[in-house]
XYZ file of C-alpha atoms in Angstrom:
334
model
C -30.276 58.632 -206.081
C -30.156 58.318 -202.435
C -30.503 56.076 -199.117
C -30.727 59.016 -197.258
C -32.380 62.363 -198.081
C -30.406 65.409 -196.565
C -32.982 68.494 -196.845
C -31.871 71.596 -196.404
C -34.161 74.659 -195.496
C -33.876 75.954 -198.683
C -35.441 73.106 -200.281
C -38.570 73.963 -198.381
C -39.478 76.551 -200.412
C -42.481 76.074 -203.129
C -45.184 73.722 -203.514
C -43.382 70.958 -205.731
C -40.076 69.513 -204.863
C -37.704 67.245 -206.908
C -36.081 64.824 -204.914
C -33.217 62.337 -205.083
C -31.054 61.365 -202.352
C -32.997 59.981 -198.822
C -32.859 58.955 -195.281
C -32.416 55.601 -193.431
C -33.335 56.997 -190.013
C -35.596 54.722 -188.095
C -39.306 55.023 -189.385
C -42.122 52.623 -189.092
C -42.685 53.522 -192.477
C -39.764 52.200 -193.415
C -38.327 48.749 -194.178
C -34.800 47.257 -194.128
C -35.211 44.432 -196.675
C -32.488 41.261 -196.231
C -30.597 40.350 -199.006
C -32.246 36.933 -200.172
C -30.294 33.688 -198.904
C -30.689 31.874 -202.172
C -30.636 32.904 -206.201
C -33.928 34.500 -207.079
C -35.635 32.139 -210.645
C -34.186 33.432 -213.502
C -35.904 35.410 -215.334
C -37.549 34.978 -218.602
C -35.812 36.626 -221.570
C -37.583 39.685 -223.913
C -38.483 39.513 -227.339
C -35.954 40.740 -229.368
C -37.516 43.004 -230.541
C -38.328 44.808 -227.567
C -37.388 48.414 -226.664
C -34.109 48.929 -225.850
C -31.414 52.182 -224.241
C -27.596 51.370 -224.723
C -24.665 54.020 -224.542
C -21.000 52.933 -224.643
C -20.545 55.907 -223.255
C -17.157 56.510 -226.108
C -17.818 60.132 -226.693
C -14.834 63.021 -227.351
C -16.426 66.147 -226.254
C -19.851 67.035 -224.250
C -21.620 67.915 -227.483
C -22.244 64.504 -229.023
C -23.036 63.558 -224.829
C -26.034 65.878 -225.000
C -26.287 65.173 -228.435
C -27.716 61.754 -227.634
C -30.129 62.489 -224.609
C -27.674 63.447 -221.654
C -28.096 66.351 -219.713
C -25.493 67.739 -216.927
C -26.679 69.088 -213.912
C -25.430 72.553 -213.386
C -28.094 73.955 -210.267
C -27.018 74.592 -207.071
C -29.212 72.594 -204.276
C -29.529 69.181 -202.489
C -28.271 66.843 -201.830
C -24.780 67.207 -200.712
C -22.590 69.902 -199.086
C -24.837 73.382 -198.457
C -23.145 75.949 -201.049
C -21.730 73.289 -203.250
C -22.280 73.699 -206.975
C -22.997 71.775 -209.707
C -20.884 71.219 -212.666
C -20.217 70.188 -216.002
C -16.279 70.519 -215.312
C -16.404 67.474 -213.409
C -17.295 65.268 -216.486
C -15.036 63.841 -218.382
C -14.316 61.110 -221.523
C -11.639 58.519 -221.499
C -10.821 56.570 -224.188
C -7.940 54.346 -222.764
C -9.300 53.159 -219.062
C -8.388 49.860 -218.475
C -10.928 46.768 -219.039
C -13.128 48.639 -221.166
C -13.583 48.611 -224.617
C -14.707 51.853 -226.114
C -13.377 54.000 -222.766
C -15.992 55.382 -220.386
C -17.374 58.325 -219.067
C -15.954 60.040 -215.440
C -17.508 61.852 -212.893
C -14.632 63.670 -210.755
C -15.812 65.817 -207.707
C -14.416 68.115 -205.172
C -14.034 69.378 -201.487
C -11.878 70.562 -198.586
C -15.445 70.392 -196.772
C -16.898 73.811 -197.345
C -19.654 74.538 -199.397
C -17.392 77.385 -201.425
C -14.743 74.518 -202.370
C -17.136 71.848 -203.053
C -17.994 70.132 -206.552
C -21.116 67.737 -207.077
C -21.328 65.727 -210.384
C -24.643 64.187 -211.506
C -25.476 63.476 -215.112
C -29.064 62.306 -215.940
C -31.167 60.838 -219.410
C -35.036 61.278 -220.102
C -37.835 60.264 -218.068
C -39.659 57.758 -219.624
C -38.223 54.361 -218.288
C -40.078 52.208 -215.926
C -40.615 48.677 -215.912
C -37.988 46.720 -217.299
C -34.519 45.902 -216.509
C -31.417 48.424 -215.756
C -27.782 48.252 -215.972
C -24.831 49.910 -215.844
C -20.887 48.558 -215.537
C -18.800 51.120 -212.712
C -15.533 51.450 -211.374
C -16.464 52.197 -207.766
C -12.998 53.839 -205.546
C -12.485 53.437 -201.825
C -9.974 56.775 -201.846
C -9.883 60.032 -203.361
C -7.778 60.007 -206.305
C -6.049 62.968 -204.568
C -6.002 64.533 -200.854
C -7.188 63.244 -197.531
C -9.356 60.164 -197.509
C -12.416 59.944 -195.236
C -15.079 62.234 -196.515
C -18.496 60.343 -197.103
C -18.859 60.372 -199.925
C -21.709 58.988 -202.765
C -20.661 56.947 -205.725
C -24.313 56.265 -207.262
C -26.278 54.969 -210.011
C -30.697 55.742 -209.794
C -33.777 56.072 -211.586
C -36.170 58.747 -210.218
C -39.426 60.443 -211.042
C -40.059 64.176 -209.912
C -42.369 64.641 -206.392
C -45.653 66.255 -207.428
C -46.356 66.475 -204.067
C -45.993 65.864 -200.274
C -46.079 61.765 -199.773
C -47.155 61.799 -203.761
C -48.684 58.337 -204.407
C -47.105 58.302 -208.031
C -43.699 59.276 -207.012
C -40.902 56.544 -207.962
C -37.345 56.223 -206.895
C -35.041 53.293 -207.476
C -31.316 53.462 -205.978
C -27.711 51.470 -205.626
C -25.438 53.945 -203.892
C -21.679 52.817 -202.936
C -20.542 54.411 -199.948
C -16.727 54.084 -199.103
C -16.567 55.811 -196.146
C -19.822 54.705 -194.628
C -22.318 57.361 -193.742
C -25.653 57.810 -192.767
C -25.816 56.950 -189.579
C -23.816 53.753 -190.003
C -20.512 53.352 -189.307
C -17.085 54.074 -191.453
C -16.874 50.683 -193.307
C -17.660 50.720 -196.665
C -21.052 49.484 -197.755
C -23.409 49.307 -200.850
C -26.852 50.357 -200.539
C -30.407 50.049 -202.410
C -33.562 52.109 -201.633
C -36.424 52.151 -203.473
C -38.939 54.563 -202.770
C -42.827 55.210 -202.393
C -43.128 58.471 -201.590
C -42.086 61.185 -198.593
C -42.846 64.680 -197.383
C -40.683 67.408 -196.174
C -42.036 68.582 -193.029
C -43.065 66.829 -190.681
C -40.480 64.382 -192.399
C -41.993 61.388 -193.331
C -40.863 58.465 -195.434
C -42.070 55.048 -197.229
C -39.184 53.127 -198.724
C -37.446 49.811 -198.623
C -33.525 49.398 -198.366
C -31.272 46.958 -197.982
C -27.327 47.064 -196.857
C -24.181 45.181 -197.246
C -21.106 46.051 -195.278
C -17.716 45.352 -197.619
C -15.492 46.843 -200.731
C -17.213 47.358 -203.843
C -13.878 48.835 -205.153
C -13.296 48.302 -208.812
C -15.387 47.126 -211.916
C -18.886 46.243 -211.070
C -21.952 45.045 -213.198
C -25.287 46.848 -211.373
C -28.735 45.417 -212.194
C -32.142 46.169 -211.038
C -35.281 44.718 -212.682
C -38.853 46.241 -212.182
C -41.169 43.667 -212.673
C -43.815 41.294 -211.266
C -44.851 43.900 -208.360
C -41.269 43.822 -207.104
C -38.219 45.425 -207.591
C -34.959 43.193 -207.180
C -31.367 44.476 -207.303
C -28.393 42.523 -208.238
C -24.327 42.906 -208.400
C -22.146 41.340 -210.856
C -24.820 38.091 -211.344
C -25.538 37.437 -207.958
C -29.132 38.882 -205.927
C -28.663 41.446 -203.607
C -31.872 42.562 -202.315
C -35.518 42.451 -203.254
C -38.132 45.050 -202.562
C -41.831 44.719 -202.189
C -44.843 45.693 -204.308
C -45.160 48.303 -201.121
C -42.729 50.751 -203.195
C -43.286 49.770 -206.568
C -42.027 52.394 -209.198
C -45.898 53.825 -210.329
C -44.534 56.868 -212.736
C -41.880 57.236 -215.347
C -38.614 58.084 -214.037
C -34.807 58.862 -215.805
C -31.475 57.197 -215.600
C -28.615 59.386 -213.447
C -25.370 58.845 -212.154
C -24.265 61.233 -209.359
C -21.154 61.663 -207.094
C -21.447 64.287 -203.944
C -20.446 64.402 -200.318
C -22.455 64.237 -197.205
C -22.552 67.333 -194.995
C -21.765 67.013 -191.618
C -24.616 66.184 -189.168
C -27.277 64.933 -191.678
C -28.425 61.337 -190.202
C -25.978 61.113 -187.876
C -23.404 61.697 -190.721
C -19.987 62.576 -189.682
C -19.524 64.372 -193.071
C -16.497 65.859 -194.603
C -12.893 65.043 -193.312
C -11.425 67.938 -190.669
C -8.843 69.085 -193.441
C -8.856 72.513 -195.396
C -6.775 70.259 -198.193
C -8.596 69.771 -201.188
C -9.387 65.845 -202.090
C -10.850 64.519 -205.442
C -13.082 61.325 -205.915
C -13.778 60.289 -209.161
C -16.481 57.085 -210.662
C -16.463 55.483 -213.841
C -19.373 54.034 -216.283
C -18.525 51.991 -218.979
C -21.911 51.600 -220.507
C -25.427 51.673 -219.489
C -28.407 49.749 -220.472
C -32.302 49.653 -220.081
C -34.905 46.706 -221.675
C -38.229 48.089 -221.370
C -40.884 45.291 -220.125
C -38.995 42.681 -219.279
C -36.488 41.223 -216.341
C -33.444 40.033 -217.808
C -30.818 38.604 -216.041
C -27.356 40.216 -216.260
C -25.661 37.311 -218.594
C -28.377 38.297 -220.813
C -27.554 41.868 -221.198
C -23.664 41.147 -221.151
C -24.270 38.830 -224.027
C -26.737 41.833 -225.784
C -23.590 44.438 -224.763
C -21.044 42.042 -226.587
C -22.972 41.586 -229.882
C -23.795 45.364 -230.203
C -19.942 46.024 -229.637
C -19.255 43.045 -232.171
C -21.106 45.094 -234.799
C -19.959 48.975 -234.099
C -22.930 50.191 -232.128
C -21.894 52.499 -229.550
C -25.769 53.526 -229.041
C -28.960 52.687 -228.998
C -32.417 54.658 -228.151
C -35.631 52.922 -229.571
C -37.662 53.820 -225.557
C -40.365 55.718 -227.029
C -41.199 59.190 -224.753
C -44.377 59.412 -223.390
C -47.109 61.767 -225.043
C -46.861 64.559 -224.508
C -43.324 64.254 -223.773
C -42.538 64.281 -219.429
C -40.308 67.058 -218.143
C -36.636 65.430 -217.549
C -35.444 67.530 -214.741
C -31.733 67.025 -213.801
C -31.644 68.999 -210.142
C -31.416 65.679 -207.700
């Protein structure tokens, strides 16, 4: 869940850390992979029988949400603003948004720029997806949906494993992240962002990952895919290939699907943070559905076409991804 990882001294604490949002200061252990100048081969298509996660995301009240494998975070910690909290309040079901078809789920969160004001969202499924293709359809914003624009904020969608350990071998991380504002480090245009992740430790701070950026809007309906597959991990938006990343940072462990939205605190990377305003502002990001195929890299005409014939037939959700045995903790706390 993050380009840039914002650790606070609290985090410190304890042998095992969870992590989910990172850093692109300069590193020599890290790389800054180029979008590819031409289409990548299409991919070959799955059995149909193969394993399959698809939520339409047309629920009426956070008990059928949970109901079918979604948890809400609700801890206090990174990343974002120091003192922020966590909440289920900022969730939220729609049933009539615009150019979707069963509604969609909303993530609304909060600041005037202190930690005491300030209201992360992140919602997050269970930890057993790895190779394979995901997807997700979001309506990405460039302004607050009330108050003072400016802050930088996160719009994201990420798979990520828990770290066992400093610069854990096994540790997995795969990220788009929409920043309107710009942030870390970069300037205030908008840009999208992928990382994908090998491993890191806290202190000294150390990192291996691979990211790629692309300055422009992203405002509006967009189809994310990422496929992990064939040692490499390639990204795409709305059809076309973004960025691909090496068999250097290859997901090696089991990770879960999350959505998070959260602002940067000032200073972090060379972030300039939250705006100078004591007004309160609200950001909000949509999903209309998610999807994961388990073993396979499908392109994203391929899992429209899958999306449209479950829809044809009434199915607003699918889980056949088997959990590992025994069954991996699912943490939701980055």
């Amino acid at each position: 869940m993050g380009q840039h990882r914002i650790f606070l001294a609290s985090v410190l604490a304890g042998a095992v850390a969870l992590t989910g949002c990172g850093s692109k200061t300069d590193s020599a252990t890290e790389q800054a992979s180029k979008p590819a100048e031409t289409a990548a081969a299409k991919p070959a298509s799955a059995p149909a029988t193969a394993a399959v996660f698809f939520d339409d995301f047309s629920y009426r009240d956070l008990a059928a949400f949970h109901g079918n494998g979604w948890k809400v975070r609700t801890e206090t910690g990174h990343p974002g603003i120091k003192g922020a909290t966590w909440s289920a309040q900022g969730l939220s079901f729609h049933s009539d948004i615009p150019d979707t078809a069963a509604g969609a789920v909303r993530m609304s969160s909060v600041t005037n720029g202190t930690g005491e004001k300030t209201r992360h969202t992140q919602f997050c499924h269970a930890r057993k997806y790895r190779e394979g293709t995901y997807a997700a359809r979001i309506f990405f914003r460039d302004e607050p949906n009330s108050g003072p624009d400016g802050d930088e904020v996160i719009q994201t969608f990420y798979a990520i494993s828990p770290l066992k350990a400093p610069m854990d071998k096994d540790y997995s991380e795969t990220d788009f992240e929409y920043l309107p504002n710009g942030g870390w480090g970069e300037n205030t245009k908008p840009a999208m962002w992928t990382t994908t992740w090998e491993t890191f430790q806290l202190e000294p701070w150390t990192k291996v990952n691979e990211f790629s950026r692309k300055e422009g809007s992203y405002a509006g309906w967009h189809t994310l895919l990422l496929t992990v597959a064939d040692d490499k991990v390639s990204y795409y938006v709305d059809g076309t290939l973004f960025s691909v990343h090496t068999s250097a940072v290859y997901p090696e462990d089991f990770m879960s699907i999350n959505f998070n939205l959260w602002f940067m605190p000032k200073g972090a990377d060379g972030s300039q943070g939250p705006v100078d305003s004591p007004q309160m502002r609200e950001y909000q990001e949509d999903i209309d559905w998610v999807f994961f195929q388990e073993g396979a890299a499908i392109t994203t005409a391929d899992v429209e076409a899958r999306i449209a014939d479950m829809r044809s037939k009434k199915v607003a959700h699918v889980d056949n991804v088997k959990e590992q045995n025994p069954v991996l903790p699912s943490p939701c706390g980055l």
